[in-house]
Coordinates of C-alpha atoms in Angstrom, one line a residue:
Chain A
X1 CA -14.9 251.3 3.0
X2 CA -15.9 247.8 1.4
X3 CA -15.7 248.6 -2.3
X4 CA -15.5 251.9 -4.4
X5 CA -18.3 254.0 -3.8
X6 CA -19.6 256.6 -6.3
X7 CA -22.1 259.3 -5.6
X8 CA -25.0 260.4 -7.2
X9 CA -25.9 257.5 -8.2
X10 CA -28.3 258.9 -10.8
X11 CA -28.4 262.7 -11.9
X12 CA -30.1 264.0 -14.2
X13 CA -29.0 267.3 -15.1
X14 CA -30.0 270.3 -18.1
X15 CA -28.4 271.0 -20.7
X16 CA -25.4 273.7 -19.9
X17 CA -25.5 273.0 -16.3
X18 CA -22.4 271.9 -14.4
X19 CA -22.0 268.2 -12.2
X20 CA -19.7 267.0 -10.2
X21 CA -19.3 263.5 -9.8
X22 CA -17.6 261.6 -6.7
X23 CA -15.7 258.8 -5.9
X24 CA -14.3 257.1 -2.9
X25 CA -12.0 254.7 -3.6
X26 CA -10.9 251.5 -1.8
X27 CA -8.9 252.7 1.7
X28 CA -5.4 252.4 0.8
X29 CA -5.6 251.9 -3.2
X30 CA -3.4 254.5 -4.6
X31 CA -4.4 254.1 -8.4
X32 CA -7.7 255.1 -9.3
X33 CA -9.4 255.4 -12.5
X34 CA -12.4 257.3 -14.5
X35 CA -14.3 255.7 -17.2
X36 CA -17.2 256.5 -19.1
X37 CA -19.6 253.9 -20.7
X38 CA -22.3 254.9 -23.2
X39 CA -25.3 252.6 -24.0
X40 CA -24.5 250.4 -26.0
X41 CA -20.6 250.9 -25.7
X42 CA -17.5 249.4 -24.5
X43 CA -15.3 252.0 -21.5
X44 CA -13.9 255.2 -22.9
X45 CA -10.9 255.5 -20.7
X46 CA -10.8 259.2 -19.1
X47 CA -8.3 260.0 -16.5
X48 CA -6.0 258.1 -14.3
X49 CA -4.4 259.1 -10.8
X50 CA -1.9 256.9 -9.5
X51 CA 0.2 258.2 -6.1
X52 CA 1.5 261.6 -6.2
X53 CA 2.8 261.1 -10.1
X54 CA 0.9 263.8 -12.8
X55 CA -2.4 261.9 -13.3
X56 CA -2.6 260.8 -17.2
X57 CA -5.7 263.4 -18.7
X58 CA -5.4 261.8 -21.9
X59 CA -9.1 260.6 -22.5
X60 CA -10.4 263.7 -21.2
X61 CA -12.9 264.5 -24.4
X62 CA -12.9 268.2 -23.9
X63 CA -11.8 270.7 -22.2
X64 CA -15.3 270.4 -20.4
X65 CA -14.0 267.5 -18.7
X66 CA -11.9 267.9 -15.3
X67 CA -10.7 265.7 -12.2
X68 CA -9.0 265.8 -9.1
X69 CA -8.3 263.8 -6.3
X70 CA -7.4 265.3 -3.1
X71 CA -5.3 263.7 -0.5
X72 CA -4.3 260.9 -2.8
X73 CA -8.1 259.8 -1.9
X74 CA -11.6 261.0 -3.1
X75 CA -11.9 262.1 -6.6
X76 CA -14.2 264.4 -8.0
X77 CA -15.0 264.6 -11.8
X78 CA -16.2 267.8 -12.8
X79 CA -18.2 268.1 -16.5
X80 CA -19.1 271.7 -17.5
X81 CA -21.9 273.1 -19.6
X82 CA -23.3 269.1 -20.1
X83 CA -23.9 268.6 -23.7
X84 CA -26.8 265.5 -24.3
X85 CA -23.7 264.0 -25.7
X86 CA -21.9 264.1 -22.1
X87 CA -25.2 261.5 -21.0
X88 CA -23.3 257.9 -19.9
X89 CA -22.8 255.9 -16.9
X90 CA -19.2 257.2 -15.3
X91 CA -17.6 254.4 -13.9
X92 CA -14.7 255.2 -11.4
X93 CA -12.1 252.0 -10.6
X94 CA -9.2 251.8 -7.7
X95 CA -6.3 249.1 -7.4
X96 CA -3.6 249.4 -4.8
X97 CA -0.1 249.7 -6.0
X98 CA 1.6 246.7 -7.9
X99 CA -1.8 244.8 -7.9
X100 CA -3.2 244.7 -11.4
X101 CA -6.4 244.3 -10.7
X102 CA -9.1 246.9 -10.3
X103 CA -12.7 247.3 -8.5
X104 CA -15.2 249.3 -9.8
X105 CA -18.3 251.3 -8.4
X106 CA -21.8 251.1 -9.1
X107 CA -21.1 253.8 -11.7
X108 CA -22.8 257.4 -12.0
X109 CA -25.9 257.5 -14.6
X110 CA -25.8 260.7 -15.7
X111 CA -28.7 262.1 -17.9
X112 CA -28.7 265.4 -19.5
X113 CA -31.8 266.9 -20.8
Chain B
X1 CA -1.1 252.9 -28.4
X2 CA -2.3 249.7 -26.9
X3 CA -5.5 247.9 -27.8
X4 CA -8.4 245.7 -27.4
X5 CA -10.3 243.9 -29.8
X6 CA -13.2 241.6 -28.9
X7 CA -15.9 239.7 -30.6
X8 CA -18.7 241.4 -31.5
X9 CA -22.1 240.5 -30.4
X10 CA -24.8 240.0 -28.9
X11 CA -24.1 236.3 -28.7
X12 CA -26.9 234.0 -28.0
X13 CA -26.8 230.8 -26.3
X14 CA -29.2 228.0 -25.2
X15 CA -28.2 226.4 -21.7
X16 CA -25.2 223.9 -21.8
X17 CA -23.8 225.2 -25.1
X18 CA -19.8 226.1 -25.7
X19 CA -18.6 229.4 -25.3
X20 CA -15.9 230.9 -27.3
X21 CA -15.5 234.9 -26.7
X22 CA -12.8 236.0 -28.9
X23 CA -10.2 238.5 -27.6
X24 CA -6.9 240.0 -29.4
X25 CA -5.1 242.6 -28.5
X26 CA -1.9 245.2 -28.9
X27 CA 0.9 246.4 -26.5
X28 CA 4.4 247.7 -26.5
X29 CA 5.1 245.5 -23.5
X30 CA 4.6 242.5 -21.6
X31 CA 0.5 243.6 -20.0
X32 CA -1.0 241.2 -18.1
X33 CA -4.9 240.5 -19.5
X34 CA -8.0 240.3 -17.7
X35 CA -11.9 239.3 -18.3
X36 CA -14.5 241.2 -16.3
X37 CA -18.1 240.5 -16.7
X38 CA -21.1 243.0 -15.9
X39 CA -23.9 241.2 -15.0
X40 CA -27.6 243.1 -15.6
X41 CA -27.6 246.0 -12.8
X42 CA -24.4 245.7 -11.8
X43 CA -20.6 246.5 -11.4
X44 CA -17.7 245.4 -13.3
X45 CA -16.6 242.9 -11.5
X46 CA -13.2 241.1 -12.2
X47 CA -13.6 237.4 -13.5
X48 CA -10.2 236.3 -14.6
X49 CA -6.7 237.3 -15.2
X50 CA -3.6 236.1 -16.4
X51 CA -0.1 237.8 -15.9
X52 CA 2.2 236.2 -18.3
X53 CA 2.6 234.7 -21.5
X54 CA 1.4 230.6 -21.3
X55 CA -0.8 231.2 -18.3
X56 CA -4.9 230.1 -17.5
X57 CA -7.0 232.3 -15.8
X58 CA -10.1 230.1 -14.6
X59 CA -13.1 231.1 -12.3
X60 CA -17.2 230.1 -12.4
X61 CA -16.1 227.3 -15.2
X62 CA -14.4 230.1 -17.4
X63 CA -11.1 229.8 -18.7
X64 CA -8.6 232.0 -21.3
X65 CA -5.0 231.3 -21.9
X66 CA -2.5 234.2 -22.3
X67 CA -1.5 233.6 -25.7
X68 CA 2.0 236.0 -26.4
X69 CA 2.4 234.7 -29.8
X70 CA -0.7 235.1 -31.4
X71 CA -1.7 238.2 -29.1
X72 CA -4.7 236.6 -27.6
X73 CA -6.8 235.8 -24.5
X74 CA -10.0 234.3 -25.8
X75 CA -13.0 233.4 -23.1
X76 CA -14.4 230.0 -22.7
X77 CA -16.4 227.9 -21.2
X78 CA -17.5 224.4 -22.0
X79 CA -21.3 224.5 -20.8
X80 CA -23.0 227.7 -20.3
X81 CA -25.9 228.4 -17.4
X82 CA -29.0 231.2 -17.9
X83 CA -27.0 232.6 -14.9
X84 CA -24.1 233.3 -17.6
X85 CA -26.2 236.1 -18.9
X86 CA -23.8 239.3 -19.6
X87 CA -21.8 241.6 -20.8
X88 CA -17.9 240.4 -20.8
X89 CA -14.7 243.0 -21.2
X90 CA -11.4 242.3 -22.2
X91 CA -8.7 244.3 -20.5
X92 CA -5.3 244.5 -20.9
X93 CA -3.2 246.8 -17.8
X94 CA 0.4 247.8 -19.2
X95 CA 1.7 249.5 -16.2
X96 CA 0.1 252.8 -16.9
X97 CA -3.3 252.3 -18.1
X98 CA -6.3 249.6 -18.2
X99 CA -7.6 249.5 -20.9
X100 CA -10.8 247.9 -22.3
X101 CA -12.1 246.1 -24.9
X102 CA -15.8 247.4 -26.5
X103 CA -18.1 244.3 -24.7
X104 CA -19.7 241.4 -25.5
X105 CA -23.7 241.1 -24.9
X106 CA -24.0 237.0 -24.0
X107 CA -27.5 235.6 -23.2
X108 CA -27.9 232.4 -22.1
X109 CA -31.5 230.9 -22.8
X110 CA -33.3 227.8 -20.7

């Protein structure tokens, strides 16, 4: 496609449910990134997929938090049992290999009640 | 691990003033440094970068020098529009990771 798309685009959720968040990155981009910004706040980095390699997990905040990106394409982040805490705007981000520079979807508003 | 810092705000402005958006950061390497801006409903959207050490990234009237020796890559731009209106992010990309500095509110008034 044009850009990076990311679906819902607003879900609101209850508390203890599970959601799955989607993104489709740019056609050819093989890094892609998950963020999370909370009003108010700067990005929490969460998880990074580049190529084939072992995606980096580190600023996964629980073990709640899960990702995966099948066929080095569409990622899906997974967040069980929400907490109101877990409420943000997930922002998803692709670049293509060597270039620095990343484009970023609308973002996810995810609201837990 | 690496780091951004950036200035506090919200920052107001009235039209045509001087922007200065201050940006520091910390790495292990050599990252190349970026501004993105999120204007009100929005996407991040990339608004400048610079690679190397000595280099100007410049777009919209906005400038910031990558400044190795005093770890810096501070925003500017000498007369500021309503349009201007947003919230800017430092970045830094080290070969593994993007990383992001905590935003700056900036609101331009007529």
């Amino acid at each position: 496609g044009a850009g990076v798309s990311q679906s819902p685009s607003n879900k609101v959720t209850e508390k203890g449910k599970d959601v799955e968040l989607r993104c489709d990155p740019i056609s050819g981009h093989t890094a892609l990134y998950w963020y999370r910004q909370s009003l108010g706040q700067g990005l929490e980095f969460l998880i990074y997929f580049q190529g084939n390699s072992a995606p980096d997990k580190s600023g996964l905040p629980s073990d709640r938090f899960s990702a995966e990106r099948t066929g080095g394409s569409v990622s899906t982040l997974t967040i069980q049992r929400t907490q109101q805490e877990d409420s943000a705007v997930y922002l998803c981000a692709s670049s293509s290999q060597g270039n620095t520079e990343a484009f970023f979807g609308q973002g996810t508003r995810l609201t837990v009640v | 691990g690496d780091s951004v810092t950036q200035m506090e705000g919200p920052v107001t402005l009235s039209e045509e003033a001087f922007l200065t958006i201050n940006c520091t950061y910390t790495a292990t390497g050599y990252p190349s440094l970026f501004w993105y801006v999120q204007y009100p409903g929005e996407g991040l959207q990339l608004l400048l970068k610079a690679t190397k050490a000595d280099d100007k990234g410049s777009n919209k009237g906005f400038e910031a020098t990558y400044r190795k020796e005093t770890t810096s890559f501070h925003l500017e731009k000498g007369s500021v529009q309503v349009s201007d209106s947003a919230v800017y992010f430092c970045a830094l990309y080290d070969s593994r990771q993007l990383t992001f500095g905590s935003g700056t509110q900036l609101t331009v008034l007529p």
